[in-house]
Tab-separated table of C-alpha atoms and ligand atoms in Angstrom:
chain	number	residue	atom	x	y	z
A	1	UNK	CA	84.777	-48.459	-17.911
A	2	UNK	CA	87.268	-45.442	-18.836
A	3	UNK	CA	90.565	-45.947	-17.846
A	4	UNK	CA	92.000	-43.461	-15.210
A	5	UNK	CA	95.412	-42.738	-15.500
A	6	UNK	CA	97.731	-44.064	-13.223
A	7	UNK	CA	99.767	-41.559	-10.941
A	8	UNK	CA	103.160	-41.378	-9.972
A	9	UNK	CA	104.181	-40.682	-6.180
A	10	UNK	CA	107.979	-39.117	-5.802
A	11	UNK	CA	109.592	-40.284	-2.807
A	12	UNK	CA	112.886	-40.313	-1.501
A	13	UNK	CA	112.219	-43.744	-0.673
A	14	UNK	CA	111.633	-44.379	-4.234
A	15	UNK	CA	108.851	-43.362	-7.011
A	16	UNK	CA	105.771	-45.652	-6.689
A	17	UNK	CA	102.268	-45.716	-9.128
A	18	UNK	CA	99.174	-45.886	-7.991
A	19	UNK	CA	97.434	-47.742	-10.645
A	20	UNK	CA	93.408	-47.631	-10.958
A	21	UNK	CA	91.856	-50.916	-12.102
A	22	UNK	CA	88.356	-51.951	-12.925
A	23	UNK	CA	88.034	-55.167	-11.454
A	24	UNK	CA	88.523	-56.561	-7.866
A	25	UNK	CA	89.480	-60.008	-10.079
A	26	UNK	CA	92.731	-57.055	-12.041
A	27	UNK	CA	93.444	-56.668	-8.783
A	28	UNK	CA	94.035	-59.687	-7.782
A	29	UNK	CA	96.011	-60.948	-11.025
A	30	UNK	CA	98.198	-57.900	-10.431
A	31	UNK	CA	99.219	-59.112	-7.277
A	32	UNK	CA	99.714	-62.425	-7.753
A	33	UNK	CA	102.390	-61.867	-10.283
A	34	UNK	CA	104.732	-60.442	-7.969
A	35	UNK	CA	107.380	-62.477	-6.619
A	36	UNK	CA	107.649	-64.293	-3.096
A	37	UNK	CA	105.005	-62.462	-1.497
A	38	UNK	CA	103.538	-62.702	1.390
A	39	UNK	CA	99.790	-61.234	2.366
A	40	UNK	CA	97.802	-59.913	4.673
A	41	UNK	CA	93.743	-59.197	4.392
A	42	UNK	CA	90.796	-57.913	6.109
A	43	UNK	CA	88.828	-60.820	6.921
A	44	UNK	CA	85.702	-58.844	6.392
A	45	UNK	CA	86.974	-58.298	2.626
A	46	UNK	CA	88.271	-61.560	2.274
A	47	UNK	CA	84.875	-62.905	2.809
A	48	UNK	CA	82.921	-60.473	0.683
A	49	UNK	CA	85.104	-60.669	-2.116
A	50	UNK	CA	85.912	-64.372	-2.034
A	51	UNK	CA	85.088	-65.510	-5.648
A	52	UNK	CA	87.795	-62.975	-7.020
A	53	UNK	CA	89.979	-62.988	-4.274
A	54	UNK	CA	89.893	-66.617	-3.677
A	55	UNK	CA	92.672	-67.913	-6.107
A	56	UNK	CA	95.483	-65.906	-4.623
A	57	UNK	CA	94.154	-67.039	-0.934
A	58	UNK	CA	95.320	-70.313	-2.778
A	59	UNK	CA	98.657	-69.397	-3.477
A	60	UNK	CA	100.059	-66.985	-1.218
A	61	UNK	CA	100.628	-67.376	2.304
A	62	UNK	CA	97.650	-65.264	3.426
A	63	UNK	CA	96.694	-63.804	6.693
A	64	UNK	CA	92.637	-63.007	7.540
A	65	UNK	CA	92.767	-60.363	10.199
A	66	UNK	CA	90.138	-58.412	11.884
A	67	UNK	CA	90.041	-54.700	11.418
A	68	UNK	CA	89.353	-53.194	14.888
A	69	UNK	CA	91.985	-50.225	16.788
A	70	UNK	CA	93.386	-53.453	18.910
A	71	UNK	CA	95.335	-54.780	15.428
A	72	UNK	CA	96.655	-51.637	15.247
A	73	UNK	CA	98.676	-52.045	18.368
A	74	UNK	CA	102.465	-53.667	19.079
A	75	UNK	CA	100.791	-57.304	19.367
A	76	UNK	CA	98.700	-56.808	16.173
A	77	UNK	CA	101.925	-56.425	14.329
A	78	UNK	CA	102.855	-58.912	16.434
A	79	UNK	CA	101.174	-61.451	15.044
A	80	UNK	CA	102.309	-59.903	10.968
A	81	UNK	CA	105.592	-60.582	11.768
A	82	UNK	CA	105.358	-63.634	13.042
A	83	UNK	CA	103.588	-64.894	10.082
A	84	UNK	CA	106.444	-63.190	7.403
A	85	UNK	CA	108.938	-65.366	9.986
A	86	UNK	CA	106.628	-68.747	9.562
A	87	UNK	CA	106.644	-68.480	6.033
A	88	UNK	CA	110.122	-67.879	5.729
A	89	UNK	CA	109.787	-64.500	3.979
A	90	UNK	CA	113.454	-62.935	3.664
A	91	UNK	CA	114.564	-59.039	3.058
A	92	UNK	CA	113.336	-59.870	-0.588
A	93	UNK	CA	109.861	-60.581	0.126
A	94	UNK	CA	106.925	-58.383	-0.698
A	95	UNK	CA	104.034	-57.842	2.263
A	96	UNK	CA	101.004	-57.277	0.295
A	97	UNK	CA	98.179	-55.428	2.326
A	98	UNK	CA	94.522	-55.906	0.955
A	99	UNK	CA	92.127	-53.765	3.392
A	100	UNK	CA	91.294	-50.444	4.848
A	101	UNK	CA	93.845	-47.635	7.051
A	102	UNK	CA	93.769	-50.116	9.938
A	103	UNK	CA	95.094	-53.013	7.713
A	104	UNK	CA	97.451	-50.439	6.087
A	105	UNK	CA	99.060	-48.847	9.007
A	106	UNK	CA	99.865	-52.397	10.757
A	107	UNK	CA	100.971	-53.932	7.611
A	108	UNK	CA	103.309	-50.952	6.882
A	109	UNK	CA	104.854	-50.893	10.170
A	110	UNK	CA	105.453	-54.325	10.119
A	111	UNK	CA	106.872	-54.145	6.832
A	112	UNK	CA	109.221	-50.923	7.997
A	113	UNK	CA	110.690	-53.143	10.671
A	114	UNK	CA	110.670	-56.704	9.371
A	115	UNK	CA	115.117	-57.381	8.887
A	116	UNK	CA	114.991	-53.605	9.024
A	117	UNK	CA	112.134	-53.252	6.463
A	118	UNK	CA	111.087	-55.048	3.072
A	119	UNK	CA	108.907	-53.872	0.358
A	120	UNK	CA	104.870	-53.641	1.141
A	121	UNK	CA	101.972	-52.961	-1.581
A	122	UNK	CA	98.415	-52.135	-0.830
A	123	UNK	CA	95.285	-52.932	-2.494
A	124	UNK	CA	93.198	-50.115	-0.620
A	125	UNK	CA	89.663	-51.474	0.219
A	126	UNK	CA	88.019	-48.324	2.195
A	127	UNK	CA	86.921	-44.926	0.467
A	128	UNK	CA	89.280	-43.226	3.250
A	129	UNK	CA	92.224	-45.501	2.611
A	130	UNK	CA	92.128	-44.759	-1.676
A	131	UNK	CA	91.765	-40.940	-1.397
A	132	UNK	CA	94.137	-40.279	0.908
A	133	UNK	CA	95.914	-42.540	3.107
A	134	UNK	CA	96.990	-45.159	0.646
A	135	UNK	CA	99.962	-42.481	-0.369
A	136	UNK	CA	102.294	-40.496	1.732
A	137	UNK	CA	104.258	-43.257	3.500
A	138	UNK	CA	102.969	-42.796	7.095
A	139	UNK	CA	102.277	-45.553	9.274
A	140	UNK	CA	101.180	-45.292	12.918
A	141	UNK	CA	99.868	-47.646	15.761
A	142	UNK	CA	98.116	-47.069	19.108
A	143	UNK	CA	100.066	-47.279	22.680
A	144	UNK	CA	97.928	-47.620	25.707
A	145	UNK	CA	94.775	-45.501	25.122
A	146	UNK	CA	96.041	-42.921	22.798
A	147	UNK	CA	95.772	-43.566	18.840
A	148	UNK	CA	99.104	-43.265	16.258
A	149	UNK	CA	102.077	-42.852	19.841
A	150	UNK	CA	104.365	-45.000	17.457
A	151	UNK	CA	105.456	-44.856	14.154
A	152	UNK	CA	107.423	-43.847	10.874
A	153	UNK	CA	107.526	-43.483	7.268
A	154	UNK	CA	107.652	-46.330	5.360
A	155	UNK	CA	106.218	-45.605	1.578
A	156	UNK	CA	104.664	-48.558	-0.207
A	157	UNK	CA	106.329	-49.839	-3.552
A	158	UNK	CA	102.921	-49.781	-5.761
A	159	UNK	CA	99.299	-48.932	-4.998
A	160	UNK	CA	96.649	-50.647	-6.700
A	161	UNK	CA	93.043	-48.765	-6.416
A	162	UNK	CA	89.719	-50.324	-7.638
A	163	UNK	CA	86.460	-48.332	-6.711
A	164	UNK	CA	84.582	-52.043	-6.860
A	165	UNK	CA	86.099	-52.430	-3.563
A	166	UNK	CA	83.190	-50.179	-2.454
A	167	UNK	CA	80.046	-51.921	-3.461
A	168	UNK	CA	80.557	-53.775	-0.402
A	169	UNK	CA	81.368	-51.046	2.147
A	170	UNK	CA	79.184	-49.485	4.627
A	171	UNK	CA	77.199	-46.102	4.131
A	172	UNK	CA	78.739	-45.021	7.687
A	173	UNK	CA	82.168	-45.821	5.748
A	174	UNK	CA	81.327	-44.007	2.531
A	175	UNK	CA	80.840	-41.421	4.427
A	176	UNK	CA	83.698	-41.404	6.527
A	177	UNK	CA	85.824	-41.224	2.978
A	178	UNK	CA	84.363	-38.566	1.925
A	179	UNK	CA	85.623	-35.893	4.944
A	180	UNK	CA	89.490	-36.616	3.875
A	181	UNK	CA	88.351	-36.224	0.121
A	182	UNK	CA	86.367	-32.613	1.145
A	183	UNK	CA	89.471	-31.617	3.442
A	184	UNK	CA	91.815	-32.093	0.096
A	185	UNK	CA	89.431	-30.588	-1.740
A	186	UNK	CA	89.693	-27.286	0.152
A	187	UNK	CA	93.045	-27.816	0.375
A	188	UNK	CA	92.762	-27.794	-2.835
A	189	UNK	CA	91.344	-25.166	-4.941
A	190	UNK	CA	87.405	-23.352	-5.118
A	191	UNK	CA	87.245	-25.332	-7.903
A	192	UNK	CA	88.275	-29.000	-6.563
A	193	UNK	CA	84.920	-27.982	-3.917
A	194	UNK	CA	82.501	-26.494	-6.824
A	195	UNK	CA	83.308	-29.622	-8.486
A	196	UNK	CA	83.146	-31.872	-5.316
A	197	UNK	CA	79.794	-30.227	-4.487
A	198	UNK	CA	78.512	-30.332	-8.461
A	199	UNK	CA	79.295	-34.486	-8.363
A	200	UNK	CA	77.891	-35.380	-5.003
A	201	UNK	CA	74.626	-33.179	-5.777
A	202	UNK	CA	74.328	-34.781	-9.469
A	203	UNK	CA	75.492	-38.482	-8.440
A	204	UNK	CA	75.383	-39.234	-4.716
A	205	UNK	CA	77.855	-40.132	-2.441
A	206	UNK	CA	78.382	-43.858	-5.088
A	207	UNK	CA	77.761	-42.453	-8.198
A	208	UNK	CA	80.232	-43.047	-11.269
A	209	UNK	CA	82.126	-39.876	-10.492
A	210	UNK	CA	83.715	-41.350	-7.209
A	211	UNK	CA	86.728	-42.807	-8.996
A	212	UNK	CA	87.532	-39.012	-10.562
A	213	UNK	CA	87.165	-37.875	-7.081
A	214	UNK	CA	89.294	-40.572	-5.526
A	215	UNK	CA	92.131	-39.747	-8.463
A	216	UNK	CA	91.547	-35.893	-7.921
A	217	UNK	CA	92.584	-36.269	-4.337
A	218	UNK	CA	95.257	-38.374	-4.318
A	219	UNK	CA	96.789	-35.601	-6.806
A	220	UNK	CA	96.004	-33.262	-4.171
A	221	UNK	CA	97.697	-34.516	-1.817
A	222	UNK	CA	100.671	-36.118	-3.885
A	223	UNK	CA	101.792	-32.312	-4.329
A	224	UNK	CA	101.893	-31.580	-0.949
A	225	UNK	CA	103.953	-34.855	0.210
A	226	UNK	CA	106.087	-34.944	-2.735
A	227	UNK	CA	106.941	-31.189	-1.604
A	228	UNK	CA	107.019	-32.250	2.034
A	229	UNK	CA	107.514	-35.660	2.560
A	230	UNK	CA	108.674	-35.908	6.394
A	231	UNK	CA	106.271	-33.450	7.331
A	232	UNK	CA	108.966	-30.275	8.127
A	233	UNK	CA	106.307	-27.706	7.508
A	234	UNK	CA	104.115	-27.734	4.284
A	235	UNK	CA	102.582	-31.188	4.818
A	236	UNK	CA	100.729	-29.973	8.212
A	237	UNK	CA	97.975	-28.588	6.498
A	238	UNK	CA	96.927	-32.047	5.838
A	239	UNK	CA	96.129	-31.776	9.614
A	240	UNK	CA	93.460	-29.338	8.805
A	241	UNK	CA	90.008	-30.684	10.219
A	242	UNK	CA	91.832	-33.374	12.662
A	243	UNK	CA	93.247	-31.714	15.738
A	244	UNK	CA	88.687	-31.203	17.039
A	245	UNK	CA	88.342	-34.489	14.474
A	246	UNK	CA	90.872	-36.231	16.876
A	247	UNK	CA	89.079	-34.786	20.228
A	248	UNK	CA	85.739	-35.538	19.019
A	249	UNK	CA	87.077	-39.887	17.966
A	250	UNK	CA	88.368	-39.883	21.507
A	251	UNK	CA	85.514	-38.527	23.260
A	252	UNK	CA	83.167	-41.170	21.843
A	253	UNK	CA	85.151	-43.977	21.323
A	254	UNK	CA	85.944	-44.160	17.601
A	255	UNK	CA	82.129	-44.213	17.431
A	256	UNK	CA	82.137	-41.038	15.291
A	257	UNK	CA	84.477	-42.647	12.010
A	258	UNK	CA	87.570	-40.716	11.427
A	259	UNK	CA	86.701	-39.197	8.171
A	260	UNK	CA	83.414	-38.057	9.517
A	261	UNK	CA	85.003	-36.533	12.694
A	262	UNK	CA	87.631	-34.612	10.280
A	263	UNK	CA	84.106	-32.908	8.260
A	264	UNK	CA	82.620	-31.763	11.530
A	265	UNK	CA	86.202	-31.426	13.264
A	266	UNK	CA	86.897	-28.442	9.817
A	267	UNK	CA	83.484	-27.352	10.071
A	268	UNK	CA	84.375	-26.257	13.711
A	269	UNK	CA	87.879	-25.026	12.742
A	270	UNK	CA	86.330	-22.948	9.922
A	271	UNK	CA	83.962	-21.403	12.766
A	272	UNK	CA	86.864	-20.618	14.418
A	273	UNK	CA	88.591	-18.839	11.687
A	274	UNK	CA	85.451	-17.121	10.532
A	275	UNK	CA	84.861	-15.651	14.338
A	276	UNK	CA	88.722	-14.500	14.190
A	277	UNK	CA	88.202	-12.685	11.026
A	278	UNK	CA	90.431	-14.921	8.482
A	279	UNK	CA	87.501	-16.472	6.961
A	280	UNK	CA	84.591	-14.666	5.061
A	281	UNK	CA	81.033	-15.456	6.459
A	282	UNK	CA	79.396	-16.834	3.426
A	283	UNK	CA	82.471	-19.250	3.123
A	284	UNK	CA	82.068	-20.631	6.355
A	285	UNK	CA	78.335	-21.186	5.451
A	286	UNK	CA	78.889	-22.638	1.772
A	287	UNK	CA	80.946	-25.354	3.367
A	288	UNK	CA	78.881	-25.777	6.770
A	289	UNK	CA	76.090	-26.362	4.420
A	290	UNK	CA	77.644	-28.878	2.825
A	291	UNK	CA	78.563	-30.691	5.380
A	292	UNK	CA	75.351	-30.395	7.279
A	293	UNK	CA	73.828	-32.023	4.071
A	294	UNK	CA	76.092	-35.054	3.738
A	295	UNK	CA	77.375	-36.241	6.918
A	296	UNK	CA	75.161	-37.579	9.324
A	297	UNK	CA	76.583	-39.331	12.147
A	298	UNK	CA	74.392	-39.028	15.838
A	299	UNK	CA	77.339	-38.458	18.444
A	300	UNK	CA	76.121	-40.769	21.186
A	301	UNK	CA	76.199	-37.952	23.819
A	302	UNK	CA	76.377	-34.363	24.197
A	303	UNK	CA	80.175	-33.571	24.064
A	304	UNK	CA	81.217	-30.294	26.006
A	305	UNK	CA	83.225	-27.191	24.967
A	306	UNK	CA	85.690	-28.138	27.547
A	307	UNK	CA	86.382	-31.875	26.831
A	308	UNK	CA	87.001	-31.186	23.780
A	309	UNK	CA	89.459	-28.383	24.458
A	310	UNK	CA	90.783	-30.779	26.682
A	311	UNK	CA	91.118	-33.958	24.144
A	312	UNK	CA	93.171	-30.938	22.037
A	313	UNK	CA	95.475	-30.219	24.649
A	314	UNK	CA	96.484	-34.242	24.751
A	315	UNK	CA	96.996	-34.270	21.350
A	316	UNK	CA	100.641	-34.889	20.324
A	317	UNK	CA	100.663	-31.663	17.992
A	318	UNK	CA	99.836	-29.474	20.912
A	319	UNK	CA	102.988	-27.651	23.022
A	320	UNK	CA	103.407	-25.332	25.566
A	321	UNK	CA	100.100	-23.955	26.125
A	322	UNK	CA	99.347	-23.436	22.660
A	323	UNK	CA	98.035	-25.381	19.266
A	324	UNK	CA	99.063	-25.269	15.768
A	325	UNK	CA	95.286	-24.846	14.381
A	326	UNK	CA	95.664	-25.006	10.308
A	327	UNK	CA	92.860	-22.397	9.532
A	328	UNK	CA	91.073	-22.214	5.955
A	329	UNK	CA	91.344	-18.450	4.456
A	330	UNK	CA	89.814	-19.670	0.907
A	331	UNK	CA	89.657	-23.002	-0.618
A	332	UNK	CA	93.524	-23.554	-1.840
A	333	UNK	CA	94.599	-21.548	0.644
A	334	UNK	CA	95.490	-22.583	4.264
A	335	UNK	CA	97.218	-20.909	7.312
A	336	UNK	CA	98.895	-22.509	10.377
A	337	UNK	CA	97.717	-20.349	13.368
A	338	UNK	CA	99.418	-20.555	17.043
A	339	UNK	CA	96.290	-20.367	19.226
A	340	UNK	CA	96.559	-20.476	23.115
A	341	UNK	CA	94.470	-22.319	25.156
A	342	UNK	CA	92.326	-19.352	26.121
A	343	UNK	CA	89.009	-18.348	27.558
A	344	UNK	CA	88.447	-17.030	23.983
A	345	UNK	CA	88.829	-20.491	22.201
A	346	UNK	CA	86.690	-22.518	24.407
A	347	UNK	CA	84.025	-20.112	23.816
A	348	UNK	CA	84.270	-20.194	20.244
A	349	UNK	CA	83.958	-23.990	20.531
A	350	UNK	CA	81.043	-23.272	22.987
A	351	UNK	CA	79.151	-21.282	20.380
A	352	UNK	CA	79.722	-23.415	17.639
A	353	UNK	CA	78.346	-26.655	19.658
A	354	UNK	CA	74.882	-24.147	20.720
A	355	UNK	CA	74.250	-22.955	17.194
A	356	UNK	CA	76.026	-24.771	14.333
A	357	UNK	CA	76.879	-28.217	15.484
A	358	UNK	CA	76.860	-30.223	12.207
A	359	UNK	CA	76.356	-33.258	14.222
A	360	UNK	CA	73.084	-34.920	15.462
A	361	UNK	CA	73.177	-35.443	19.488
A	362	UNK	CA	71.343	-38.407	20.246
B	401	LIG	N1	98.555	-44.002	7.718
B	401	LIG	C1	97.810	-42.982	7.380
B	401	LIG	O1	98.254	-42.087	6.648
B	401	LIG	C2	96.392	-42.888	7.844
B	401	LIG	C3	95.592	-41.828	7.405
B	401	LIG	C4	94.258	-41.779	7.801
B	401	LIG	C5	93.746	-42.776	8.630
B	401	LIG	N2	94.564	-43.777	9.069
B	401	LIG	C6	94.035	-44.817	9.967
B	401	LIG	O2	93.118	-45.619	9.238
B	401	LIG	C7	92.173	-46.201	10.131
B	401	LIG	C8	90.793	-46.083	9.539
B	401	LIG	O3	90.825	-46.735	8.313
B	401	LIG	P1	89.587	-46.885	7.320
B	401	LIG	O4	88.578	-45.862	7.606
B	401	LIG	O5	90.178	-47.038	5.972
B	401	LIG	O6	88.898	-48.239	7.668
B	401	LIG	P2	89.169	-49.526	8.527
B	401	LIG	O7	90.379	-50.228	8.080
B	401	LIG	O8	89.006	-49.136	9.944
B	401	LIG	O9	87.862	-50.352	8.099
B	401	LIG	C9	86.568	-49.914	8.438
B	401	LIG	C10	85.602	-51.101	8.407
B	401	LIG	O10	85.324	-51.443	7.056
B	401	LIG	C11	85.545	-52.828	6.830
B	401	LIG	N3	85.919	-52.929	5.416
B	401	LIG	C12	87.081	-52.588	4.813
B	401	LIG	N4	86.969	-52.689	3.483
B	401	LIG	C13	85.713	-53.119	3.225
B	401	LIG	C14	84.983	-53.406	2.041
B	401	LIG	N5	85.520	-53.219	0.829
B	401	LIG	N6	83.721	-53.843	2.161
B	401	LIG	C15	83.142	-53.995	3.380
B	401	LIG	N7	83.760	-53.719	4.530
B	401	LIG	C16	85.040	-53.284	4.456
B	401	LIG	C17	86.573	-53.214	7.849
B	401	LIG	O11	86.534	-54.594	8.140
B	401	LIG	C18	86.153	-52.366	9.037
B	401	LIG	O12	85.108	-52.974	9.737
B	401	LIG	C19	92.342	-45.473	11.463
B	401	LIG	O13	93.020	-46.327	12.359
B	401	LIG	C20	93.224	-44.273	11.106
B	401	LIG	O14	94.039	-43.865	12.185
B	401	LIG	C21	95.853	-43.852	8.672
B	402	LIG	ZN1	92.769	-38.306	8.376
């Protein structure tokens, strides 16, 4: 295997790498040098990955959890803390997190509030969790029926990425992945999405080019949190795809996968900007295209201009009759736009959903 360099995240919490290894076994080993740590895994990965994984379940007090919205909740961390308390971790232990954004997000806010916060490290498992959320220190859980109410910033102390973590994951996940690693492409540059397009095209969505496209990514986005790490301004453009993305999870029930709702969610916002004149036609279609071709998800029922408009309103970005929409202009090049909650946008949204819905109804 070529080795991918590692990548080093400035934070004012401190610097951190994000190391790529070859091996879920490297991955393990790395781990299992640190001192008095404590762990916490998806049981799912725990179980597919046992022969590698199995000799640090030996020696490190290890908790199997389930992945589902409900960890990610005040009890699910709950339940983390109480096992750093039963195995007498102290402000010098290290919570390592092996598993996907769910796993991440609960272990991270446990770790931010555990004696006022000790070290975590992650061993991503999920496409979507190595190309984008293992870095940028954000952690958020669910209150009551709305995703992400509570949370804060809490940046890991090391990152350890290996792609073999994949073999195992589902298509619906792959694909899921690969809407955060097209948003950060067009956040990007034209040529982060001609070479997004050229790899997926030549390789599929698990060809041998999905580690470069993982690193590529991550670089994307380090520049943007590194510039903005509290989100003051700059980092909101990461939002771009997720304020429909959001609407669209909610409406179904998390049974569109976040990183798939964020494709169609930009495809929708691109729509939007291409009807208001900040987007070019053909770019609107080059990327529609694409995602049209590569993520196919059937959205169990027919979802309505105006529920969706609605879902936007609730969202916790949204303010005074208005949204902060983060509109494409050209690949690298991204605009926050104030848009009221007018007759105008629903029936943008209302066109889009008759004539260029990238999703299947069933
Ligand atoms: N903190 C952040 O910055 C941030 C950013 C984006 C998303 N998120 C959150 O992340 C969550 C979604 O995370 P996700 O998409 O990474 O997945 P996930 O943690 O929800 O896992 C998806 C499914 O894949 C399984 N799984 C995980 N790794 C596997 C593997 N290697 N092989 C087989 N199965 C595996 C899990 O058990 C689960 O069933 C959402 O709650 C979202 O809000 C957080
Ligand atoms: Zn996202």
């Amino acid at each position: 295997m070529t080795v991918v360099a590692p990548i080093t995240v400035r934070s004012a919490q401190g610097n951190y790498q994000v190391q790529f290894v070859d091996d879920v076994r490297d991955v393990a080993g790395a781990i299992g040098a640190v001192d008095n740590l404590r762990a916490v895994i998806d049981e799912r990965v725990a179980r597919l990955h046992e022969a590698p994984l199995g000799a640090l379940a030996a020696t490190v007090p290890m908790l199997a959890l389930r992945a589902t919205e409900e960890l990610k909740t005040l009890d699910g961390v709950n339940g983390v803390v109480l096992h750093l308390q039963g195995s007498d971790a102290t402000k010098k232990t290290t919570l390592a997190c092996i598993g996907g954004g769910i796993l991440q997000d609960t272990a991270a806010f446990s770790a931010a509030i555990y004696y006022r916060g000790i070290p975590w490290l992650f061993a991503p498992t999920t496409l979507l969790s190595m190309c984008d959320s293992c870095i940028g220190a954000k952690c958020g859980i669910n209150l009551g029926r709305f995703k992400n109410q509570l949370g804060t910033f809490h940046s890991p102390s090391r990152v350890i990425v290996c792609v073999r973590f994949l073999d195992t994951l589902s298509e619906a996940d792959i694909q899921s992945g690969y809407g955060e690693i097209l948003k950060l492409a067009l956040t990007g540059s034209a040529e982060h999405f001609r070479r997004l397009k050229e790899r997926v095209l030549r390789d599929g969505l698990r060809g041998s080019s999905l580690v470069s496209l993982v690193r590529d990514s991550l670089e994307i986005k380090r520049t943007i949190i590194e510039a903005d790490e509290y989100e003051a301004d700059l980092r909101r453009v990461l939002n771009y795809g997720h304020t429909f993305g959001h609407s669209l999870e909610a409406l179904t029930q998390n049974a569109v996968p976040h990183g798939t709702a964020v494709a169609w969610g930009l495809d929708l916002v691109n729509f939007i900007a291409f009807k208001r004149g900040l987007l070019a036609e053909d770019l609107f279609r080059d990327v529609h295209d694409f995602v049209v071709s590569q993520f196919r998800c059937r959205v169990p029922h027919a979802i309505d201009a105006k529920r969706l408009v609605e879902g936007v309103r609730r969202d916790k970005k949204a303010a005074e009759g208005h949204v902060n929409l983060v509109m494409l202009e050209k690949p690298g090049s991204l605009k926050i736009v104030r848009t009221p909650f007018d007759a105008s946008l629903e029936s943008h949204v209302a066109e889009y959903l008759e004539h260029h819905n990238a999703l299947a109804v069933a």
